[in-house]
mmCIF file of C-alpha atoms in Angstrom:
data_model
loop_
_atom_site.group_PDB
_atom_site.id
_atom_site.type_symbol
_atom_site.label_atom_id
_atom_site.label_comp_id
_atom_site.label_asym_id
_atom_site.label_seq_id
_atom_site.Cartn_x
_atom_site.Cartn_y
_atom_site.Cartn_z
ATOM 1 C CA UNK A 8 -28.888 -20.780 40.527
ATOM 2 C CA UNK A 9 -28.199 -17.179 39.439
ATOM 3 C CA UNK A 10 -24.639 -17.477 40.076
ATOM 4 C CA UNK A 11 -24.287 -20.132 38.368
ATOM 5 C CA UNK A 12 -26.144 -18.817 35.333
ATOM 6 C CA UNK A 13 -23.924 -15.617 35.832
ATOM 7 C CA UNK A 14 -21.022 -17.514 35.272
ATOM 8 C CA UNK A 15 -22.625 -19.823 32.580
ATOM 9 C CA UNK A 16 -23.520 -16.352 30.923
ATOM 10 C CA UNK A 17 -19.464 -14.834 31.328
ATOM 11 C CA UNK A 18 -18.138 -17.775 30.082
ATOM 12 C CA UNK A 19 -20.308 -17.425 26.905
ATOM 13 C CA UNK A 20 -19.027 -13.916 26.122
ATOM 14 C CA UNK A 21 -15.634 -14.853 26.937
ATOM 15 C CA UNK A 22 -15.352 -17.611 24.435
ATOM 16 C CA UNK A 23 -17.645 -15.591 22.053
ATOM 17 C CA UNK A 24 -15.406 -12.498 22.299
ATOM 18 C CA UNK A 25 -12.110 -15.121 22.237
ATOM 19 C CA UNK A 26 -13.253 -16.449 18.696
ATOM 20 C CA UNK A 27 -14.446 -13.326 17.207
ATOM 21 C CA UNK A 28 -13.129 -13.035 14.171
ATOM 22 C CA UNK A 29 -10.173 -10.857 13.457
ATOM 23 C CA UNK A 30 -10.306 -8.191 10.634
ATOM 24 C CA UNK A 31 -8.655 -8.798 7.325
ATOM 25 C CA UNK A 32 -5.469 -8.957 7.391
ATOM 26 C CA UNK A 33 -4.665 -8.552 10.944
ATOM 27 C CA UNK A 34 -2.316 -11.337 10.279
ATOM 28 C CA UNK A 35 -0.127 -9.531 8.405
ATOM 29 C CA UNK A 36 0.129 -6.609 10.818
ATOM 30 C CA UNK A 37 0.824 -9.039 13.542
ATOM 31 C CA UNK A 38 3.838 -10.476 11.403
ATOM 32 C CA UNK A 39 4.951 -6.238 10.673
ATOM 33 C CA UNK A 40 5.026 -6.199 14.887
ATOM 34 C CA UNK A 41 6.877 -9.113 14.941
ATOM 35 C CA UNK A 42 9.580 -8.675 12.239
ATOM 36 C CA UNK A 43 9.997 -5.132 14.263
ATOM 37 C CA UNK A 44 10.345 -6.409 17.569
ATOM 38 C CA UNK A 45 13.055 -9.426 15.954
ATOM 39 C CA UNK A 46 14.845 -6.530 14.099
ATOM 40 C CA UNK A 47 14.046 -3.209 15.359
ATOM 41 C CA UNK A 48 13.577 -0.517 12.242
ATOM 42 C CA UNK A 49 16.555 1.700 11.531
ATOM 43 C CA UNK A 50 15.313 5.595 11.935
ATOM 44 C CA UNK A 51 15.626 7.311 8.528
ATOM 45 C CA UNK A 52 14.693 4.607 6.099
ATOM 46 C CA UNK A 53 11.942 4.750 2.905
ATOM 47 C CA UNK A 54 8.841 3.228 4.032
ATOM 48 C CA UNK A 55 7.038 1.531 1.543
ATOM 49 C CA UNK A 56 3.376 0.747 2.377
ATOM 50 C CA UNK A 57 0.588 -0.307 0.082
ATOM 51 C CA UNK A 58 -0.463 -3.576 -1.618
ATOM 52 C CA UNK A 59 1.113 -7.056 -2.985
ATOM 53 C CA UNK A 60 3.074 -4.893 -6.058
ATOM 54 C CA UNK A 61 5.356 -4.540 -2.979
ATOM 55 C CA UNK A 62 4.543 -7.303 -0.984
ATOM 56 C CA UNK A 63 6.089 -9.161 -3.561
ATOM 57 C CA UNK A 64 9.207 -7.002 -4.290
ATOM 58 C CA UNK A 65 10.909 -9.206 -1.781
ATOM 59 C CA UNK A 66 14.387 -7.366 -2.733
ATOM 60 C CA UNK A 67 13.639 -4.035 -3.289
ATOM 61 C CA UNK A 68 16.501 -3.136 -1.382
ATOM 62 C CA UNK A 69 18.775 -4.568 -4.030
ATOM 63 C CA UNK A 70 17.378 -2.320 -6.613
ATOM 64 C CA UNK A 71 18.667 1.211 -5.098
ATOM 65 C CA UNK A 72 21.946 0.004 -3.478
ATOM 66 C CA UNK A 73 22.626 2.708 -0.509
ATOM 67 C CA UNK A 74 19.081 3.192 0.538
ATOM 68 C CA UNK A 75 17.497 1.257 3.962
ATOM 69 C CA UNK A 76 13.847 0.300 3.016
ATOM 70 C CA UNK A 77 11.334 -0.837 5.040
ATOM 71 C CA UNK A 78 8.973 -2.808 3.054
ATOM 72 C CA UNK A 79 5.236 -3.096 4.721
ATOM 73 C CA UNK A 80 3.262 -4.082 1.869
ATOM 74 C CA UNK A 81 0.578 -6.297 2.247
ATOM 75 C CA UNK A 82 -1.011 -8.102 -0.432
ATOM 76 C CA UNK A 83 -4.768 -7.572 -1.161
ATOM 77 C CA UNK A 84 -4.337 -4.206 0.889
ATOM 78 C CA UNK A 85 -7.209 -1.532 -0.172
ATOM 79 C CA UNK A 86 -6.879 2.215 0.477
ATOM 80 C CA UNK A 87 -9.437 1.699 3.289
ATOM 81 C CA UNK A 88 -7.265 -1.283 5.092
ATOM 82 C CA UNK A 89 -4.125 1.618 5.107
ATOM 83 C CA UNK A 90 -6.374 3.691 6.845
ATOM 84 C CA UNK A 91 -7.709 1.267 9.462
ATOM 85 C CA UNK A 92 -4.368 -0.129 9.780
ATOM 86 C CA UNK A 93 -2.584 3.208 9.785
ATOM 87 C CA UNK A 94 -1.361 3.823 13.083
ATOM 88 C CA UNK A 95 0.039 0.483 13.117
ATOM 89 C CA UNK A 96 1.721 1.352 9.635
ATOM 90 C CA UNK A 97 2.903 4.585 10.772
ATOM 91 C CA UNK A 98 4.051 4.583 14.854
ATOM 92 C CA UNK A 99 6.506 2.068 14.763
ATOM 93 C CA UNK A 100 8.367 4.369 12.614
ATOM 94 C CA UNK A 101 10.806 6.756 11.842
ATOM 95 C CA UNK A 102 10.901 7.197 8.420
ATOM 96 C CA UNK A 103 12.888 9.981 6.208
ATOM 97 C CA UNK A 104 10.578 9.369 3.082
ATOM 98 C CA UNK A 105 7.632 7.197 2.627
ATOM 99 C CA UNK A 106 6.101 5.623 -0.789
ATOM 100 C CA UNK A 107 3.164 4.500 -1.117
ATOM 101 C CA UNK A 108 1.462 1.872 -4.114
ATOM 102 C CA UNK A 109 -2.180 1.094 -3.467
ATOM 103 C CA UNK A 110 -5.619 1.390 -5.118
ATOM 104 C CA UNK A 111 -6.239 -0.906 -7.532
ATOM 105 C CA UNK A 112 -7.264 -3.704 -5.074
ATOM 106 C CA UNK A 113 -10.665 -1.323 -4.147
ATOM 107 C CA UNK A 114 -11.044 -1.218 -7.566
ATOM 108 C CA UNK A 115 -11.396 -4.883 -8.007
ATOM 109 C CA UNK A 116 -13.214 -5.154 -4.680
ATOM 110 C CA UNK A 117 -15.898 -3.655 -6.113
ATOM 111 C CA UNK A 118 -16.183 -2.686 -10.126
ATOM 112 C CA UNK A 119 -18.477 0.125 -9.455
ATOM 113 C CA UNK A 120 -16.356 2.032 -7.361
ATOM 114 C CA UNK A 121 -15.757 6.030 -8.627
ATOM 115 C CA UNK A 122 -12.094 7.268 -8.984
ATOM 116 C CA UNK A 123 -13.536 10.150 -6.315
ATOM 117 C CA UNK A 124 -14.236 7.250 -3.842
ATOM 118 C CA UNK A 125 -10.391 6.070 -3.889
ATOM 119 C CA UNK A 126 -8.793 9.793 -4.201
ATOM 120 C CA UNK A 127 -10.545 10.832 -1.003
ATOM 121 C CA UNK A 128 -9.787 7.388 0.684
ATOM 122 C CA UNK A 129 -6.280 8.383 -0.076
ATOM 123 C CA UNK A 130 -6.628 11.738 0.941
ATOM 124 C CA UNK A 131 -7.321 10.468 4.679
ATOM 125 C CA UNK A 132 -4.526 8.017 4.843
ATOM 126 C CA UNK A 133 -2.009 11.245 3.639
ATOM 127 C CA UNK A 134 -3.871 13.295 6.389
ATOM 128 C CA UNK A 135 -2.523 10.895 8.801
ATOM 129 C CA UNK A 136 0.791 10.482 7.333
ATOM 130 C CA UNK A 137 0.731 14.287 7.833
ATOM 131 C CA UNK A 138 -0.307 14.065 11.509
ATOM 132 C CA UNK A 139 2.355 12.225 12.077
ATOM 133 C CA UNK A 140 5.208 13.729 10.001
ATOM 134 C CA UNK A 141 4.573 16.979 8.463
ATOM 135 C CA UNK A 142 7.422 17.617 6.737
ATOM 136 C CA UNK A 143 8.923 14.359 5.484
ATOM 137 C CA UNK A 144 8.859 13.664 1.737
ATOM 138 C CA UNK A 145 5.553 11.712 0.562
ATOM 139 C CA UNK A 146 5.247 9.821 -2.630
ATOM 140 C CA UNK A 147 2.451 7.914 -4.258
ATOM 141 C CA UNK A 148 2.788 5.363 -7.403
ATOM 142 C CA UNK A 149 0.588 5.643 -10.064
ATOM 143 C CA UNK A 150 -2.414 2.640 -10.374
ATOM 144 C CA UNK A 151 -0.262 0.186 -12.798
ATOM 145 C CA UNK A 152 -2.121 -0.672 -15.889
ATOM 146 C CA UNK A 153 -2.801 -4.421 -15.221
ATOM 147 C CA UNK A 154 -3.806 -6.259 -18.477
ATOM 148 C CA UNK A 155 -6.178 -8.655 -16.077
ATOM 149 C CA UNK A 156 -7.605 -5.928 -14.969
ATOM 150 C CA UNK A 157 -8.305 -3.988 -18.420
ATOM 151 C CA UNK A 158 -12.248 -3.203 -17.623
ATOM 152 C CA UNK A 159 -11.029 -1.495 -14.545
ATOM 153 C CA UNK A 160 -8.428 0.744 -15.904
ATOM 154 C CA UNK A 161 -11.115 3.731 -16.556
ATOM 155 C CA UNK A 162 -11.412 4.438 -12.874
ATOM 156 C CA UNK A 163 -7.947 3.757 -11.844
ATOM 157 C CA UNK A 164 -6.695 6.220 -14.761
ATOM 158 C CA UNK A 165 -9.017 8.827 -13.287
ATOM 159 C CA UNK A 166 -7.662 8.149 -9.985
ATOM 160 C CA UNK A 167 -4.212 8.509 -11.218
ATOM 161 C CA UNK A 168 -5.283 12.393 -12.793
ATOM 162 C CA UNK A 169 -6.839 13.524 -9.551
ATOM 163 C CA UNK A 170 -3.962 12.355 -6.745
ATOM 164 C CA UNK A 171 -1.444 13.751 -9.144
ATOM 165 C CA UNK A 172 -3.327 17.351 -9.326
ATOM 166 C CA UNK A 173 -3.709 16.711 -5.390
ATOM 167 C CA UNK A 174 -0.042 15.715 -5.122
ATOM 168 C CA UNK A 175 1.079 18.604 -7.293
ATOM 169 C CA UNK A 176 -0.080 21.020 -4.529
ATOM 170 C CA UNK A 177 1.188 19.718 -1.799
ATOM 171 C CA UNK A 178 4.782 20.294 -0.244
ATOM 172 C CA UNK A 179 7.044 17.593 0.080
ATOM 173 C CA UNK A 180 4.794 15.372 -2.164
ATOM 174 C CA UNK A 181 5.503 13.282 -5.677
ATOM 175 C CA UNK A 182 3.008 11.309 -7.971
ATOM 176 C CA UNK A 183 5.487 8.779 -9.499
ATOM 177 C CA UNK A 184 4.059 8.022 -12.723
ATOM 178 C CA UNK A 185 5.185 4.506 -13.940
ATOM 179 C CA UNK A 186 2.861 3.711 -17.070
ATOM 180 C CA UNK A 187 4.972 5.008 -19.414
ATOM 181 C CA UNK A 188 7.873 2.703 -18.477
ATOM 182 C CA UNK A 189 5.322 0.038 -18.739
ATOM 183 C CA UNK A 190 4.595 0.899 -21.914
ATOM 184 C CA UNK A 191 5.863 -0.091 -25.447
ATOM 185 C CA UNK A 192 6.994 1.949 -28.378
ATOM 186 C CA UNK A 193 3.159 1.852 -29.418
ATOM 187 C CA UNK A 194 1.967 3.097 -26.267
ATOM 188 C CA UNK A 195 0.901 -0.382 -25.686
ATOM 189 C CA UNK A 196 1.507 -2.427 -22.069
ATOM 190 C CA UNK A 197 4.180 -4.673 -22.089
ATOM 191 C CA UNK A 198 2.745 -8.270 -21.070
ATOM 192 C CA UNK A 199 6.356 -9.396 -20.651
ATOM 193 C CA UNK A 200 6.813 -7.143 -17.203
ATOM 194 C CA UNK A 201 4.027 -9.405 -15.579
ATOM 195 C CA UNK A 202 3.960 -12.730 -14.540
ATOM 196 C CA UNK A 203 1.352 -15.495 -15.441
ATOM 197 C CA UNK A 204 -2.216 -13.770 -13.937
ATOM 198 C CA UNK A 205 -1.287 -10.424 -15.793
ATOM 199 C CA UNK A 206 -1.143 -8.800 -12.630
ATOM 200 C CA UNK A 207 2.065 -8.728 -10.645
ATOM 201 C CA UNK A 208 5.179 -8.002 -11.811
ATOM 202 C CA UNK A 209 8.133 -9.339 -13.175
ATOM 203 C CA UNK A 210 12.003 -8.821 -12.315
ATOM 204 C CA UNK A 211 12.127 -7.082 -15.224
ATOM 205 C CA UNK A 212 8.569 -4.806 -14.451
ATOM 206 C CA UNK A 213 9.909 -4.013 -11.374
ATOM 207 C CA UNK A 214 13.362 -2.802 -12.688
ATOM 208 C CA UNK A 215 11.032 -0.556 -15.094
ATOM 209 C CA UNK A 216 9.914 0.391 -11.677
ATOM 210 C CA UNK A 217 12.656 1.577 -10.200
ATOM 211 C CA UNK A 218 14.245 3.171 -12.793
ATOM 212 C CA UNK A 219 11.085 5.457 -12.448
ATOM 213 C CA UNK A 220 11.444 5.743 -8.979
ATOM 214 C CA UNK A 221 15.319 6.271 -8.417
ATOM 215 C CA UNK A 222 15.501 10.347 -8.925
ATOM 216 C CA UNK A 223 12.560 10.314 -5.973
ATOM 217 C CA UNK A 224 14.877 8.081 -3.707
ATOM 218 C CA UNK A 225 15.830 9.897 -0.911
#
């Protein structure tokens, strides 16, 4: 009778443990692994990591003709996902430059969050970028001013000051700041660089993009 409650009991824990429930967006790190093992990554590429502004940029690559990017966005990403996610972000790769573009998804996660909260989340996810490569050139994209996300953009501007000054002070390390290229003559945003939910970008938003981003191209 005990064995057989043994075994009653292991086959619980083994079907418990089978359907536990996989962290956010572990499906998207499972299709990084297998895009990688279809097409292994070139060494010496840009590495772009962060949310769905680059999820979405589908052809990045044809906006700075001469560069290999590896594109590992993941849409919904929060500062805290990089960091749980960052050795799988990182190992696989080789990278001469990487770019980063999160943030304003733990904003909208949670509308009390402090501009503090974010910079230090980022501040652990460049410590491990630095782990890993200590000398390779390390760029973060300004928070984009999203008109959905107007009651928000207090916090996220804050952010912006704080990883620049941190930015500023490290070697081999860029803030790209893109609101003024998102901005009209009037210092207004321009609606007409995002698509329907006033959040992600346009053709045209992301060619104010990387006209911003070209001189930090490596």
């Amino acid at each position: 009778m005990k064995k057989i409650l043994s075994a009653f009991l292991l086959l619980y824990f083994a079907l418990s443990f089978s359907q536990e429930k996989k962290p956010m967006f572990w499906q998207d790190i499972q299709n990084f692994k297998k895009a990688d093992q279809e097409n292994p990554p070139p060494k010496d590429a840009i590495l772009l990591i962060g949310s769905s502004s680059f999820t979405k940029w589908t052809d990045v690559a044809s906006y700075f003709p001469g560069k290999t990017i590896i594109n590992r966005g993941f849409g919904g990403s929060r500062m805290t996902d990089l960091n749980d996610f960052a050795d799988d972000l990182l190992s696989p790769y080789q990278p001469k430059q990487i770019i980063i573009y999160c943030g304003d998804n733990d904003f909208a996660d949670n509308h009390d969050l402090k501009a503090k909260v974010v910079v230090n989340r980022f501040k652990t996810f460049y410590k491990k970028i630095r782990e890993k490569f200590p000398t390779i050139e390390v760029d973060f994209i300004s928070i984009k001013y999203s008109p959905s996300r107007e009651v928000l953009w207090p916090q996220m501007k804050e952010t912006n000051k704080k990883i620049a000054a941190f930015m500023k002070k490290e070697p081999n390390a860029e803030f790209i700041d893109i609101t003024k290229a998102m901005e009209d003559s009037n210092g207004n945003v321009r609606r007409d660089l995002f698509v329907e939910d006033m959040l992600h970008l346009t053709p045209e938003g992301y060619e104010a993009w990387a006209k911003v981003m070209q001189p930090y191209m490596k």
